[in-house]
mmCIF file of C-alpha atoms in Angstrom:
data_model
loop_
_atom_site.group_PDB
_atom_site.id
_atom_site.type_symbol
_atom_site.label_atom_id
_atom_site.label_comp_id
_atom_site.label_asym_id
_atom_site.label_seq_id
_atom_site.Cartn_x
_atom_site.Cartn_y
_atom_site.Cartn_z
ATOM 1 C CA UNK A 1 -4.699 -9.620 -14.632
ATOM 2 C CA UNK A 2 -3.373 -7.253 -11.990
ATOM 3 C CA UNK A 3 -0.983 -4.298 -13.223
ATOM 4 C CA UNK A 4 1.543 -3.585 -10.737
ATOM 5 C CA UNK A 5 2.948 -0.025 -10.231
ATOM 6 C CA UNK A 6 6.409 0.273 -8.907
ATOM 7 C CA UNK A 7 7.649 3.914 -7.643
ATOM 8 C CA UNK A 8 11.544 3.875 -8.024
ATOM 9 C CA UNK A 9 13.167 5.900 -5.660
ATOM 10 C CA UNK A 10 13.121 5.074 -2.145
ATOM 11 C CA UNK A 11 10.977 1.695 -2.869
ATOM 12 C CA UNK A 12 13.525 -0.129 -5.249
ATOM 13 C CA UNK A 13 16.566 1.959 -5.539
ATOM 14 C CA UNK A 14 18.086 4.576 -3.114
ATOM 15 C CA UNK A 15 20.527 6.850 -5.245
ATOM 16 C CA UNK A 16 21.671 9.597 -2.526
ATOM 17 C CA UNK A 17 22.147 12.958 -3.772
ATOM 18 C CA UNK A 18 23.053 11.931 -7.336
ATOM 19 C CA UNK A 19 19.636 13.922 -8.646
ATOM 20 C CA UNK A 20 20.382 16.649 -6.556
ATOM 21 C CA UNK A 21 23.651 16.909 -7.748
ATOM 22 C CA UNK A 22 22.260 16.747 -11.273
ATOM 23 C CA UNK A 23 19.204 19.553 -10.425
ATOM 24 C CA UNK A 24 22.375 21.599 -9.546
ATOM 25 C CA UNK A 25 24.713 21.155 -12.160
ATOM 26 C CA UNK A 26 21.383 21.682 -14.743
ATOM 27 C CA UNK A 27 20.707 25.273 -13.251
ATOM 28 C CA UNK A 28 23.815 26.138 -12.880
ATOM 29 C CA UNK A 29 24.530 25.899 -16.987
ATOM 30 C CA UNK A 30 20.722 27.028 -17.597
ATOM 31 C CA UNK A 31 20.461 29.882 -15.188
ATOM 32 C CA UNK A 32 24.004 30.852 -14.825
ATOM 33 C CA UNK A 33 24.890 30.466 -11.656
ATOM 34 C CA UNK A 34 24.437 28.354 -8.684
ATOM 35 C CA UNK A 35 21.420 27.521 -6.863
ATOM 36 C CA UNK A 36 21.582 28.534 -3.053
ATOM 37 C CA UNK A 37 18.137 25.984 -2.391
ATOM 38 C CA UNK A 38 17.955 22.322 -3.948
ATOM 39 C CA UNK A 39 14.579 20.504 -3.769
ATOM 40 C CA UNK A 40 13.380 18.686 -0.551
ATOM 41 C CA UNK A 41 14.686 14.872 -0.502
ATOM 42 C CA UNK A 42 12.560 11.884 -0.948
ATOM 43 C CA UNK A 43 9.230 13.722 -1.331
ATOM 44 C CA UNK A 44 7.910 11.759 -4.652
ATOM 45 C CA UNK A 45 7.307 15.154 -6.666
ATOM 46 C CA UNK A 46 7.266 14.678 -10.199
ATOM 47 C CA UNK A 47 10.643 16.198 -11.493
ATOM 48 C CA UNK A 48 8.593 18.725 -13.796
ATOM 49 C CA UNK A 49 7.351 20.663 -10.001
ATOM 50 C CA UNK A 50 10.498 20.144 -8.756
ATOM 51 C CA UNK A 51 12.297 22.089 -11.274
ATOM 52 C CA UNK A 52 9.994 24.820 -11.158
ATOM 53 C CA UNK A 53 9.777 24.785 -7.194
ATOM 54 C CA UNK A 54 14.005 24.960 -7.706
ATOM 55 C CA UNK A 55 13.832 28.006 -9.665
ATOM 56 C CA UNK A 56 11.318 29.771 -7.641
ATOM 57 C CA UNK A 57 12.854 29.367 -4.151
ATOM 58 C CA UNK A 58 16.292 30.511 -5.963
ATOM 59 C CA UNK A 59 14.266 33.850 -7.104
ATOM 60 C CA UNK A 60 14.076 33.569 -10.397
ATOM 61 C CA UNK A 61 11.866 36.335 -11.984
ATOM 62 C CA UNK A 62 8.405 34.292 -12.534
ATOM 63 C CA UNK A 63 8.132 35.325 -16.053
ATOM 64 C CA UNK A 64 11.027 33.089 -16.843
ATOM 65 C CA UNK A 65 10.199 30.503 -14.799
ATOM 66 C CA UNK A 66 8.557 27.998 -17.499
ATOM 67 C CA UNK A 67 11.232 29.074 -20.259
ATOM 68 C CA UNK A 68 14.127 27.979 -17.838
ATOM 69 C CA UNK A 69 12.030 25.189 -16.898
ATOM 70 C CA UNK A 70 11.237 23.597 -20.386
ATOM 71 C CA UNK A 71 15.209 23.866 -20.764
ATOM 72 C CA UNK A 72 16.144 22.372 -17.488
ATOM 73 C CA UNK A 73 13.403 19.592 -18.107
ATOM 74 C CA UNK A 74 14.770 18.775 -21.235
ATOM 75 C CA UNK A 75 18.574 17.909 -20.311
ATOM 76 C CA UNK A 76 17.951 16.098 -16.749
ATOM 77 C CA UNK A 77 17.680 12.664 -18.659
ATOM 78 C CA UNK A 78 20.477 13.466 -20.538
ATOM 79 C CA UNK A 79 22.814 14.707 -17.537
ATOM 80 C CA UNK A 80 22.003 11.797 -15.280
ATOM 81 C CA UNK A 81 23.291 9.537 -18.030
ATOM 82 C CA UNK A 82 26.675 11.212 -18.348
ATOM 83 C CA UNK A 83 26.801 9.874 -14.280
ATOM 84 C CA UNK A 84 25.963 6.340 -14.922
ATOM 85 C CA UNK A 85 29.426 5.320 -13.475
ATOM 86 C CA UNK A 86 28.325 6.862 -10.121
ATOM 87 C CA UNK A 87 24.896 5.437 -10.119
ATOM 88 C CA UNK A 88 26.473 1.968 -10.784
ATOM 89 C CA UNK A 89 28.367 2.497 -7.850
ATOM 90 C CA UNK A 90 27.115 4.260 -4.839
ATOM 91 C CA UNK A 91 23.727 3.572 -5.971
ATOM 92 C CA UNK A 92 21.932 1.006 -3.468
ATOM 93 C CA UNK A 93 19.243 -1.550 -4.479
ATOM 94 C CA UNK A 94 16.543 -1.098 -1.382
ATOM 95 C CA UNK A 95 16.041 -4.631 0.414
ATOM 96 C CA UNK A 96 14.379 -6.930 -1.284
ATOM 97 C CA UNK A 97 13.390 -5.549 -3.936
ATOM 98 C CA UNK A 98 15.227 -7.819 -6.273
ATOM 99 C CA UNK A 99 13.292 -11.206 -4.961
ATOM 100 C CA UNK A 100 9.821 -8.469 -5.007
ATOM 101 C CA UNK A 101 10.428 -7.598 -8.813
ATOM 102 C CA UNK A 102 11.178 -11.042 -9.485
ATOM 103 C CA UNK A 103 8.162 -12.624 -7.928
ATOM 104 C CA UNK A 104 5.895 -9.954 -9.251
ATOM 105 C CA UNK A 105 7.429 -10.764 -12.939
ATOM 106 C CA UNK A 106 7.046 -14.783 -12.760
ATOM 107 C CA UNK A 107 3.276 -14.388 -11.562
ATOM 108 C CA UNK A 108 1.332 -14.923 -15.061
ATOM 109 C CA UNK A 109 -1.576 -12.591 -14.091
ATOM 110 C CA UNK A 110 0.691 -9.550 -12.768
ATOM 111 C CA UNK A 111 1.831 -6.829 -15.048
ATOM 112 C CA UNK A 112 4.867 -5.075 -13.585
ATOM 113 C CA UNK A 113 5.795 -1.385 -14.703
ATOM 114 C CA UNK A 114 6.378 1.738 -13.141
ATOM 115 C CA UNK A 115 4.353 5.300 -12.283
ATOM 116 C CA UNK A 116 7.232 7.420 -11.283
ATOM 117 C CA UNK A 117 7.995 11.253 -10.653
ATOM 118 C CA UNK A 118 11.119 10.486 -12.663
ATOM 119 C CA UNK A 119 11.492 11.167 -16.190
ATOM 120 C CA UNK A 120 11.319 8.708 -18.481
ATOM 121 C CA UNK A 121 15.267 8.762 -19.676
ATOM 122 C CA UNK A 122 16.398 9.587 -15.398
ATOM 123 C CA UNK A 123 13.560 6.436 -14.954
ATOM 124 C CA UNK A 124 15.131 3.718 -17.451
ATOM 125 C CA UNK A 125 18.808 5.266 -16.328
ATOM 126 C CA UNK A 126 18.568 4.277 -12.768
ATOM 127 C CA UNK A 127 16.665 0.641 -13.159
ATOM 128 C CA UNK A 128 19.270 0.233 -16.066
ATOM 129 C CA UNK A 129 22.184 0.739 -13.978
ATOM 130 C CA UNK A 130 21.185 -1.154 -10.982
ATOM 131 C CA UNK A 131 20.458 -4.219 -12.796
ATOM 132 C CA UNK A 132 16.583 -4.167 -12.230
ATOM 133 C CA UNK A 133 15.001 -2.766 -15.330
ATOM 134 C CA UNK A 134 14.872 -6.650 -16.745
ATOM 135 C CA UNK A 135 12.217 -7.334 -14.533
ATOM 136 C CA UNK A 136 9.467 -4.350 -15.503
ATOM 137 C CA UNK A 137 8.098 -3.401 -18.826
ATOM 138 C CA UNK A 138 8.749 0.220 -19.107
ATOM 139 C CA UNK A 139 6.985 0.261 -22.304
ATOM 140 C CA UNK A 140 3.553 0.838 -20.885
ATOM 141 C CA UNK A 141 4.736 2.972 -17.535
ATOM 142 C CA UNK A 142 4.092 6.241 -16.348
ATOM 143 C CA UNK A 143 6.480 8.924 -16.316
ATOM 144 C CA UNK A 144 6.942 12.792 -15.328
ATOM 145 C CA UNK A 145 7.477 13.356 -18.906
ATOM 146 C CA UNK A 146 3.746 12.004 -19.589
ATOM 147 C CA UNK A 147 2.240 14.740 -17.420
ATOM 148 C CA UNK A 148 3.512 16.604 -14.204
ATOM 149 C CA UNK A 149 0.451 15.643 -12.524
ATOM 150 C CA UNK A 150 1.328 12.449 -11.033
ATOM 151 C CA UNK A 151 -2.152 10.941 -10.224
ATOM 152 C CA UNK A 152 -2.523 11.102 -14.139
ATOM 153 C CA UNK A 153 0.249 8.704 -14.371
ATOM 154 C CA UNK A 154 -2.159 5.819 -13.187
ATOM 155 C CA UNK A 155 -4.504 6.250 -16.305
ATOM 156 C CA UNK A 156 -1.957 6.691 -18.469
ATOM 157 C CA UNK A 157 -0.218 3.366 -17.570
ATOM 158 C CA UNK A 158 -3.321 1.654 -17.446
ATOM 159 C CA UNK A 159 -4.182 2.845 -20.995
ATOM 160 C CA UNK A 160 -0.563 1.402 -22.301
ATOM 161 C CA UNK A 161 -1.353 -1.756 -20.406
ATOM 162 C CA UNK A 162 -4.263 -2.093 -21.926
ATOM 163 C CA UNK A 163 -3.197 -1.203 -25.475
ATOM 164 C CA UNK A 164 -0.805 -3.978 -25.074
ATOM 165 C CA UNK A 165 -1.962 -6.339 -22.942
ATOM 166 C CA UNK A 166 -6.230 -6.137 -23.883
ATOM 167 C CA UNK A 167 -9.041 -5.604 -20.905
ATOM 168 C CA UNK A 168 -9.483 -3.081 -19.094
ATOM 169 C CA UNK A 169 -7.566 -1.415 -15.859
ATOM 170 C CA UNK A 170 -9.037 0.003 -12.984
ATOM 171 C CA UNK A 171 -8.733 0.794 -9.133
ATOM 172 C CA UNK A 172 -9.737 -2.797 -8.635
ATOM 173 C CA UNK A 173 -6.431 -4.747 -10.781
ATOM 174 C CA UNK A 174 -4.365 -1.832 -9.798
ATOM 175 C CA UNK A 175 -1.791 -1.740 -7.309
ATOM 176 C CA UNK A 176 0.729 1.356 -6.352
ATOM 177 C CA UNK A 177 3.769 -0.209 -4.287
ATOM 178 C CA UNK A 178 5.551 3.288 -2.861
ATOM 179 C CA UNK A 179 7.276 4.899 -0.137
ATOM 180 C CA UNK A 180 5.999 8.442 -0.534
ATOM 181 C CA UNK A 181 2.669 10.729 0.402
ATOM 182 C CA UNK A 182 2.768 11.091 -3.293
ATOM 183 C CA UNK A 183 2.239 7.667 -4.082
ATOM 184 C CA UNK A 184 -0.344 7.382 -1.872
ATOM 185 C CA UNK A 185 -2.041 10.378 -3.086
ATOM 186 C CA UNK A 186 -1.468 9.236 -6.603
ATOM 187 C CA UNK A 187 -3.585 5.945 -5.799
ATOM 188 C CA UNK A 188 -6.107 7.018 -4.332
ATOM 189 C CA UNK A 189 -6.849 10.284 -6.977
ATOM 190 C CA UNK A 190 -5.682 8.306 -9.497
ATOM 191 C CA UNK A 191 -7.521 5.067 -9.469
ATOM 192 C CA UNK A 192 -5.228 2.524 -7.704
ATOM 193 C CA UNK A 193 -5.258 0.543 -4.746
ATOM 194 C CA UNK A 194 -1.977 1.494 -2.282
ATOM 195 C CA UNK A 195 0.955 -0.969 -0.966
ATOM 196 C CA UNK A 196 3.015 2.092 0.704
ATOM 197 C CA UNK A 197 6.453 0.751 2.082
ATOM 198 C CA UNK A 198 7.848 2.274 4.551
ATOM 199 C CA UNK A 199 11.274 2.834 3.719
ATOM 200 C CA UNK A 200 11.664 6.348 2.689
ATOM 201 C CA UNK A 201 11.126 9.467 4.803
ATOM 202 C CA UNK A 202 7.932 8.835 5.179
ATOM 203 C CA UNK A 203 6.873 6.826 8.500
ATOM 204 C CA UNK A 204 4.127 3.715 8.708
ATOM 205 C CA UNK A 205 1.962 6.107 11.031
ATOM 206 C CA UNK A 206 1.448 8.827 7.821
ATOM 207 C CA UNK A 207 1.448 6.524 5.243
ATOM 208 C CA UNK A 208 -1.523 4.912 7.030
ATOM 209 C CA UNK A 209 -2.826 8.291 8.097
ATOM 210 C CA UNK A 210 -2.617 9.415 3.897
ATOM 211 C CA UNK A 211 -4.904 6.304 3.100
ATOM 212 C CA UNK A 212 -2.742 3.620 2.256
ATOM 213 C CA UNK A 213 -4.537 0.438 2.227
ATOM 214 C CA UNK A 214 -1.483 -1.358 3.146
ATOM 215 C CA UNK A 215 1.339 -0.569 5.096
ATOM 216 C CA UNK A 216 4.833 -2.775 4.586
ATOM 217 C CA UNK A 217 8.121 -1.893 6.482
ATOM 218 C CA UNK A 218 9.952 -3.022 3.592
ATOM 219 C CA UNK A 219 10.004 -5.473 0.217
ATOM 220 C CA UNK A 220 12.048 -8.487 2.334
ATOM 221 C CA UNK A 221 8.589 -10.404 3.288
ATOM 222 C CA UNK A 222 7.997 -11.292 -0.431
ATOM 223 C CA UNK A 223 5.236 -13.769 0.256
ATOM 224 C CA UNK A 224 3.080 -10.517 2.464
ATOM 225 C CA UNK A 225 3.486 -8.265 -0.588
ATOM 226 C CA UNK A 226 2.046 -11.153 -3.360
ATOM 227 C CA UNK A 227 -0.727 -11.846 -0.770
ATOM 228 C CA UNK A 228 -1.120 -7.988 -1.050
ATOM 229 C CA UNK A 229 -0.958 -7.785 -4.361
ATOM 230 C CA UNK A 230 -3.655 -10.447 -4.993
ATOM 231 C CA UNK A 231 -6.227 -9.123 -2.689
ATOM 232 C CA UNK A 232 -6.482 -6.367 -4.716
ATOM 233 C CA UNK A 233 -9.309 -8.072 -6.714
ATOM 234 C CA UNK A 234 -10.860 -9.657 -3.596
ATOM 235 C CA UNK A 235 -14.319 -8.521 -3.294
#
C-alpha cells in the first residue's frame, strides 16, 4: 500500500482571500481592533505560525502573544464555517484535481488523506464545500491542530494509517502531492517522497531547487501523477 498525502490549498482547491478575511475578522474580535498586516498568501504555513506571525507583525506585546493565539486558534474553524456560502461559491476546484482524487481513491493499494497547514475543522470545511472531501479519508490525516510543526504531520498520518489500515508507513509508500516550499520541506524532514505541483506561487524551478522529487505543472495529466505515485516503491 502507498498512502497518499494531499495538501489542500493551492493543489486541490484555490479559496482567494476567504482565510484572510477570516484571520482578520478573528483578530479583530480577539485583539480589538484591526490588523494593519495579514499573513503572506499561499506560503503552506501551518495556521498555528501564521496566527502568531499575524499578531507579531501587528505589535502585539510578546507576552500576550500565545494567550491571543490559543484564542484566535480556537475559533478559525468555527468562523470559516459561518462562510460556507462564500466558499461554495467563489471557491475554485484547481484543474484536475477531481479526476486526480478520483483515480488515487479507485487504486486498491493507495490510501488517500491529507497533511495540511489547515486546521482540522478550516480542513474538512473547504473539501466539504467543494464537493471533494468524498474522495479522502480525513480520519487518519494530518492537521495544524495535530502539531504546528508541519513535517510532524507525516508521522502522524502515517501512524493513523497504520492504526487503521495495518503495516507500516514510511518515506518509501509515502507520497506528498503539494504546491508549496512547505510541502516540500515537510517530505523530505518528514519522511515522504515529494510530487510538488506547480500551481501555487511557487515556480517548477524552486520546487525542484527545494528537493522535490517530482515536479508536475498541474493535476490534468492524471495518468503522469499515478505513474508518480507508483514509483514511489520502485527500488
Amino acid at each position: 500500500m502507498i498512502l497518499v498525502l494531499w495538501d489542500i490549498d493551492r493543489t486541490l482547491v484555490y479559496t482567494g482571500d476567504i482565510d484572510r478575511r477570516v484571520y482578520k475578522e478573528t483578530f479583530t474580535d480577539v485583539v480589538g481592533r484591526p490588523p494593519t498586516a495579514l499573513p503572506a498568501r499561499g506560503t503552506g504555513v501551518t495556521m498555528p505560525l501564521a496566527v502568531r506571525e499575524l499578531l507579531r507583525v501587528n505589535q502585539v506585546p510578546e507576552q500576550r502573544v500565545e494567550t491571543l493565539a490559543a484564542r484566535i486558534i480556537a475559533e478559525l474553524p468555527e468562523r470559516l464555517a459561518g462562510h460556507r456560502e462564500l466558499l461554495a461559491n467563489d471557491g475554485i476546484i484547481m484543474p484536475g484535481a477531481v479526476d486526480a482524487l478520483a483515480a488515487v481513491q479507485q487504486a486498491e493499494h493507495l490510501i488517500p488523506t491529507v497533511v495540511t497547514g489547515n486546521l482540522r475543522g478550516s480542513a474538512e470545511t473547504k473539501l466539504s464545500e467543494l464537493g471533494l472531501i468524498g474522495y479522502l479519508d480525513t480520519t487518519i490525516g494530518g492537521y495544524a491542530s495535530d502539531d504546528p510543526h508541519r513535517p510532524a504531520l507525516v508521522r502522524i498520518a502515517q501512524d493513523r494509517a497504520a492504526a487503521k489500515h495495518g503495516g507500516r508507513f514510511h518515506r518509501d509508500n509515502t507520497v506528498i502531492v503539494g504546491d508549496s516550499l512547505e510541502d516540500v520541506r515537510t517530505g523530505l524532514e518528514g519522511g515522504a517522497k515529494v510530487i510538488a505541483v506547480a500551481s501555487g506561487t511557487t515556480t517548477e524551478q524552486q520546487l525542484r531547487a527545494a528537493g522535490a522529487e517530482h515536479v508536475l505543472p498541474d493535476l490534468t495529466a492524471t495518468k503522469a501523477l499515478l505513474c508518480l505515485i507508483n514509483e514511489v516503491q520502485a527500488p
